[in-house]
Coordinates of C-alpha atoms in Angstrom, one line a residue:
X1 CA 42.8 22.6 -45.3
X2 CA 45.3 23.7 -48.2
X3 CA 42.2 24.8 -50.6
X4 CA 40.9 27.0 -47.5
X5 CA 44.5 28.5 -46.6
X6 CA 45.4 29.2 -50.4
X7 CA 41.3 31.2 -50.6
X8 CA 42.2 33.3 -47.4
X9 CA 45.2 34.5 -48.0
X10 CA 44.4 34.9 -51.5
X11 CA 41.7 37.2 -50.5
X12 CA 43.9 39.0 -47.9
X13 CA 46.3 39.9 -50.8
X14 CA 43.4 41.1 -53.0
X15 CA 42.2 43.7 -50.1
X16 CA 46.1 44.6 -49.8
X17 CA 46.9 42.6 -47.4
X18 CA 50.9 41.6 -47.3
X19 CA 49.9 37.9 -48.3
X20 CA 51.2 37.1 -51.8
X21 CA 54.8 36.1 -50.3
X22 CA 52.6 33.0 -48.6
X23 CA 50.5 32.2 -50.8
X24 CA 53.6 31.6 -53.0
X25 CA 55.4 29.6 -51.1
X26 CA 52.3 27.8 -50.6
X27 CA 51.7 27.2 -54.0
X28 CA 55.1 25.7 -54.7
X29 CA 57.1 22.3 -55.4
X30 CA 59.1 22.2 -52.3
X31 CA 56.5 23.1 -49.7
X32 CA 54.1 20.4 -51.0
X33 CA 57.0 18.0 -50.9
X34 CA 58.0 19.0 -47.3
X35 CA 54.6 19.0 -46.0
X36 CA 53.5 15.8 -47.7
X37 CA 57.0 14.3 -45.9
X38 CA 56.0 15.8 -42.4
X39 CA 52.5 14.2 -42.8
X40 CA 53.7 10.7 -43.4
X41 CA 56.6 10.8 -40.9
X42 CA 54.0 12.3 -38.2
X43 CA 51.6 9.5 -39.4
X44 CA 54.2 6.9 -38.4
X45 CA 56.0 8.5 -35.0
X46 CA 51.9 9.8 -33.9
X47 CA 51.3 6.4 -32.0
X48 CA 54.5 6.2 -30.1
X49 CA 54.4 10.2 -29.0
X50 CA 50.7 9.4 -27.5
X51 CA 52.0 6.8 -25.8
X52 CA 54.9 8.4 -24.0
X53 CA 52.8 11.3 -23.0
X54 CA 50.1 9.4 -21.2
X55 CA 50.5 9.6 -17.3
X56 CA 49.7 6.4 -16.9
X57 CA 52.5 4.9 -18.9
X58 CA 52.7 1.2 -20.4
X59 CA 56.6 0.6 -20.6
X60 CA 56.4 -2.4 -22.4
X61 CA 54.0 -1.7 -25.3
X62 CA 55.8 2.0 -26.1
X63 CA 58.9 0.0 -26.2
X64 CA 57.3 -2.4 -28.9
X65 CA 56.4 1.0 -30.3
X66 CA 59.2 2.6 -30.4
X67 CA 60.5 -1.2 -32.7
X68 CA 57.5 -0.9 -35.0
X69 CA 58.4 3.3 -35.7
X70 CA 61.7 2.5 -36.4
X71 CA 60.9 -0.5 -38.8
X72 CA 58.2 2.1 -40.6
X73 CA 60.6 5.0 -40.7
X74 CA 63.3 2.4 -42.1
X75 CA 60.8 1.0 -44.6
X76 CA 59.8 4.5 -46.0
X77 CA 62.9 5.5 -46.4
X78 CA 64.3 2.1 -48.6
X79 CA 61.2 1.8 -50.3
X80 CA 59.0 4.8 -49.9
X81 CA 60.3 7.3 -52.3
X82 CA 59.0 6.4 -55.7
X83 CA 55.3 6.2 -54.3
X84 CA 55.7 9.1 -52.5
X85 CA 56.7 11.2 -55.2
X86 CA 53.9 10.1 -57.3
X87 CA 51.6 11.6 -54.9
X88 CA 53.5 14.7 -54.0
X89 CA 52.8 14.8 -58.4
X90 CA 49.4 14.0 -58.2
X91 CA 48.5 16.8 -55.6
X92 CA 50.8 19.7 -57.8
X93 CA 48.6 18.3 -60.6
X94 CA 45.5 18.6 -58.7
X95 CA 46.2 21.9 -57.7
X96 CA 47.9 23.1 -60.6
X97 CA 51.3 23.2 -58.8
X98 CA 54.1 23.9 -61.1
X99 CA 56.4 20.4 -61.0
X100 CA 60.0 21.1 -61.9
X101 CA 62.0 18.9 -63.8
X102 CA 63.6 16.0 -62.0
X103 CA 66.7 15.7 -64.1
X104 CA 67.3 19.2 -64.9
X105 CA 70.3 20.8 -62.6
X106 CA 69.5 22.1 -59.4
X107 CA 69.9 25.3 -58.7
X108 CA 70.0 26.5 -54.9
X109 CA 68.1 29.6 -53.8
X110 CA 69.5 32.9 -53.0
X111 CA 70.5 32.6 -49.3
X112 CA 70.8 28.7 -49.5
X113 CA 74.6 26.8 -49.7
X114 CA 75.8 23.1 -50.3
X115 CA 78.7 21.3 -48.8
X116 CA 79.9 20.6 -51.6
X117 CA 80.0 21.9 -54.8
X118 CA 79.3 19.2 -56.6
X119 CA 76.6 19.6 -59.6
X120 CA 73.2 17.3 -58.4
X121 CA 69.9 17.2 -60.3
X122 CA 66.5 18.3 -58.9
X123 CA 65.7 14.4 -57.8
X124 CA 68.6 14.2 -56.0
X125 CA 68.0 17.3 -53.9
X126 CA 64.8 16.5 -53.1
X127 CA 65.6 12.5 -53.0
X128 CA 68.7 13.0 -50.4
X129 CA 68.8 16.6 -49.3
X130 CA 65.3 16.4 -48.1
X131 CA 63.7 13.0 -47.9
X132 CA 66.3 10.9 -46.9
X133 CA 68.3 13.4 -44.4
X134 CA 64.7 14.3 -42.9
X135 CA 63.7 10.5 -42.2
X136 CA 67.3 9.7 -41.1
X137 CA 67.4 12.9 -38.6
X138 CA 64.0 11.0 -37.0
X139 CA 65.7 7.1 -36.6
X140 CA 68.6 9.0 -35.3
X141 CA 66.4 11.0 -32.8
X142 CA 64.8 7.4 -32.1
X143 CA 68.0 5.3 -31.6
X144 CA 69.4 8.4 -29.5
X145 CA 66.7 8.4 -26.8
X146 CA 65.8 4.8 -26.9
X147 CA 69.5 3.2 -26.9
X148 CA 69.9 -0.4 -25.7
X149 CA 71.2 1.5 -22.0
X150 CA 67.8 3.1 -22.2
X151 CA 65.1 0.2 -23.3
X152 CA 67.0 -1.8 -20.9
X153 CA 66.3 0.3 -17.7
X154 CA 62.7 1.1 -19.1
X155 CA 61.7 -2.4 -19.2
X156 CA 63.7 -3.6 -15.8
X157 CA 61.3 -0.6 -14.5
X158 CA 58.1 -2.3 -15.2
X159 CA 58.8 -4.9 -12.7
X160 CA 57.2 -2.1 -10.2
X161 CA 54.3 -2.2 -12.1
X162 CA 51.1 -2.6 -10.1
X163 CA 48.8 -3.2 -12.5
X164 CA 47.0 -6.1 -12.6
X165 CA 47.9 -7.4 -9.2
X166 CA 51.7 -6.8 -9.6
X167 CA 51.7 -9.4 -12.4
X168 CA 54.7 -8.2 -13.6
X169 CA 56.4 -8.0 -10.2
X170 CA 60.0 -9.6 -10.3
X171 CA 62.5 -9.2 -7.5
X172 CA 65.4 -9.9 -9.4
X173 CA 64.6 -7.5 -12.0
X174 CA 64.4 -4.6 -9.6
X175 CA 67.6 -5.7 -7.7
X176 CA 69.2 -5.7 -11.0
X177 CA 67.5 -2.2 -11.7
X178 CA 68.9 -0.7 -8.8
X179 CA 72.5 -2.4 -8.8
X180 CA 72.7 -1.8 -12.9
X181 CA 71.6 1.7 -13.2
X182 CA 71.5 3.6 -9.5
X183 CA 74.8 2.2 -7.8
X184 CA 75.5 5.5 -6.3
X185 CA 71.6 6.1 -4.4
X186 CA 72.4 2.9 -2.8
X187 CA 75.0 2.5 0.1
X188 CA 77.3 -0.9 0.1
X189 CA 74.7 -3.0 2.2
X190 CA 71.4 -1.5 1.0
X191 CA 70.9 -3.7 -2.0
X192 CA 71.0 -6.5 0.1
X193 CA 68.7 -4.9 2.8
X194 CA 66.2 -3.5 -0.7
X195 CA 66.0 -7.4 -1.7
X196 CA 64.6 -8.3 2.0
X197 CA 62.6 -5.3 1.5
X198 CA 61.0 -6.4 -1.4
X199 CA 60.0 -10.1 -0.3
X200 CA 57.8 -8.5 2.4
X201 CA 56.5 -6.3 -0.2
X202 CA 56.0 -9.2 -2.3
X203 CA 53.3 -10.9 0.4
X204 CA 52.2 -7.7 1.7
X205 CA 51.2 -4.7 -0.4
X206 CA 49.2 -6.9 -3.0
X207 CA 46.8 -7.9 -0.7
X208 CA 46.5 -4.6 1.4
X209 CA 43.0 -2.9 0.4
X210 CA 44.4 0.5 -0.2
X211 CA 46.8 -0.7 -2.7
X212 CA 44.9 -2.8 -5.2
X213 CA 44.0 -1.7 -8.4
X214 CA 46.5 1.1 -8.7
X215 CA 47.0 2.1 -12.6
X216 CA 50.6 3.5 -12.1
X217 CA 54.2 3.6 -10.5
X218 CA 53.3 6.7 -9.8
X219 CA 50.1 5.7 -7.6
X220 CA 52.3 3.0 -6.1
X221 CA 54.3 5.7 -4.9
X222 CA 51.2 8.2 -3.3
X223 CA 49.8 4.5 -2.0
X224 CA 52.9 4.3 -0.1
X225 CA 53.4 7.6 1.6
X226 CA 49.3 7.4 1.9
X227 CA 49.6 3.9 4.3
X228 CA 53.0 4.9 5.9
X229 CA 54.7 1.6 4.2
X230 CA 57.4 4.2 2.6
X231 CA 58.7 5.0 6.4
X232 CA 58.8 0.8 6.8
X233 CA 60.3 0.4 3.2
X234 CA 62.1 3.6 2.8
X235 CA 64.8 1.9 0.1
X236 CA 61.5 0.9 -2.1
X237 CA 60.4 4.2 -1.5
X238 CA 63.3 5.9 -2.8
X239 CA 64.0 3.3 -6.0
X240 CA 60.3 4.4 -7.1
X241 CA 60.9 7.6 -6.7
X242 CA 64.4 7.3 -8.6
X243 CA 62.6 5.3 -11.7
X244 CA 59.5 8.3 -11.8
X245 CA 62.5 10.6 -12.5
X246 CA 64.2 8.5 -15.1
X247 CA 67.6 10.4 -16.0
X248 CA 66.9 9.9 -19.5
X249 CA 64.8 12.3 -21.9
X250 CA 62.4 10.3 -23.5
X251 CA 58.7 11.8 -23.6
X252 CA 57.7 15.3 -23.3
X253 CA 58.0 17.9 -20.5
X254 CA 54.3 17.7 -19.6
X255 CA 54.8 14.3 -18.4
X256 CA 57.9 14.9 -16.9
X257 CA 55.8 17.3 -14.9
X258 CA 53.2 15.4 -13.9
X259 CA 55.3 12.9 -12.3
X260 CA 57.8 15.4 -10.8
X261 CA 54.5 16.1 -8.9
X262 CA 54.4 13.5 -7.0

């Protein structure tokens, strides 16, 4: 779309339209280079932020994700820059872009301050102010909401899973769940009474009718209130209801939503 934006607002500045300060910016170095950035870094992180905005939600496989983004991110940024330079060139060239000299002294725009004072070259602005501090900002975004604390209780959680005839079901992973990361919603002699809870839950809720291929924690949780087994197992009840609200900010308010629905 950059051909089509540079003709429209070239024609709105022709018919005296207040478009020429745009189209400049448009038409130079640095916005090429920052949008060519964003498009490669949104190329890499676009899997992961579909998966953690889908309502029903595949713990495991987004936390394999969220590995493979940070190996990509980490890759572009040791190895990435020289190729990606050429093509931020190519596409000046291509659209007769004005490319400024890489070794020539930066010079910072009106409005714009350093650090330091220290004298840097035009690479090394665009090489470490921008490239590298963009894709470190995103790993440290990554490692921020996706912590060891974090992946840890995300993956413990998917031993409520229902999918697939609870084939991921594991008592001891949701005793540890609860112990580990909700000591305080659990009175001194309730984990003991949630692990007897959970063995009858074990033989009973797979096989009832009106809980079989449920996609979701979430429809685990409706299927409970639905049958009345949340009044029997009201300590299950509440640990599902406790994971659905995860304490930790890791996908987008619209999903938040839709499980704060339930």
């Amino acid at each position: 779309m950059f051909n089509a934006t540079c003709v429209v607002l070239s024609n709105i500045a022709a018919n005296g339209g207040d478009a020429n300060f745009a189209l400049n910016q448009l038409l130079s170095f640095e916005f090429v280079f920052t949008l060519h950035l964003m498009k490669d870094i949104m190329e890499i992180t676009h899997l992961l932020c579909i998966a953690l905005q889908r309502k029903s939600q595949d713990i495991l496989n987004a936390m394999h994700l969220v590995s493979s983004t940070t190996k990509l991110l980490k890759n572009f940024r040791d190895s990435g820059w020289d190729d990606f330079l050429v093509k931020v060139k190519l596409f000046c060239e291509q659209h007769q872009i004005d490319i400024p000299d890489m070794n020539a002294q930066y010079i910072a725009r009106r409005g714009r301050s350093r650090s330091h004072h220290d004298e840097i070259s035009v690479e090394h602005y665009y090489r470490v102010d921008i490239f590298l501090a963009t894709i470190d900002y995103q790993l440290q975004e990554l490692h921020s909401r996706f912590n060891d604390h974090t992946v840890e209780l995300l993956v413990l959680s998917t031993a409520l899973d229902p999918r697939n005839g609870f084939m991921l079901f594991k008592i001891d992973d949701i005793c540890k769940l609860a112990e580990k990361f909700y000591p305080n919603d659990f009175m001194e002699q309730e984990p003991v009474r949630l692990r007897i809870e959970f063995q009858h839950f074990e033989l009973d809720i797979p096989n009832h009718p009106e809980l079989q291929e449920l996609s979701g924690i979430h429809e685990l949780c409706q299927g409970l209130v639905k049958t009345r087994k949340s009044v029997i197992s009201p300590l299950i009840d509440r640990l599902i209801r406790l994971v659905l609200i995860l304490p930790v900010s890791i996908a987008t308010t619209e999903r938040k939503r839709k499980l704060l629905k339930i």
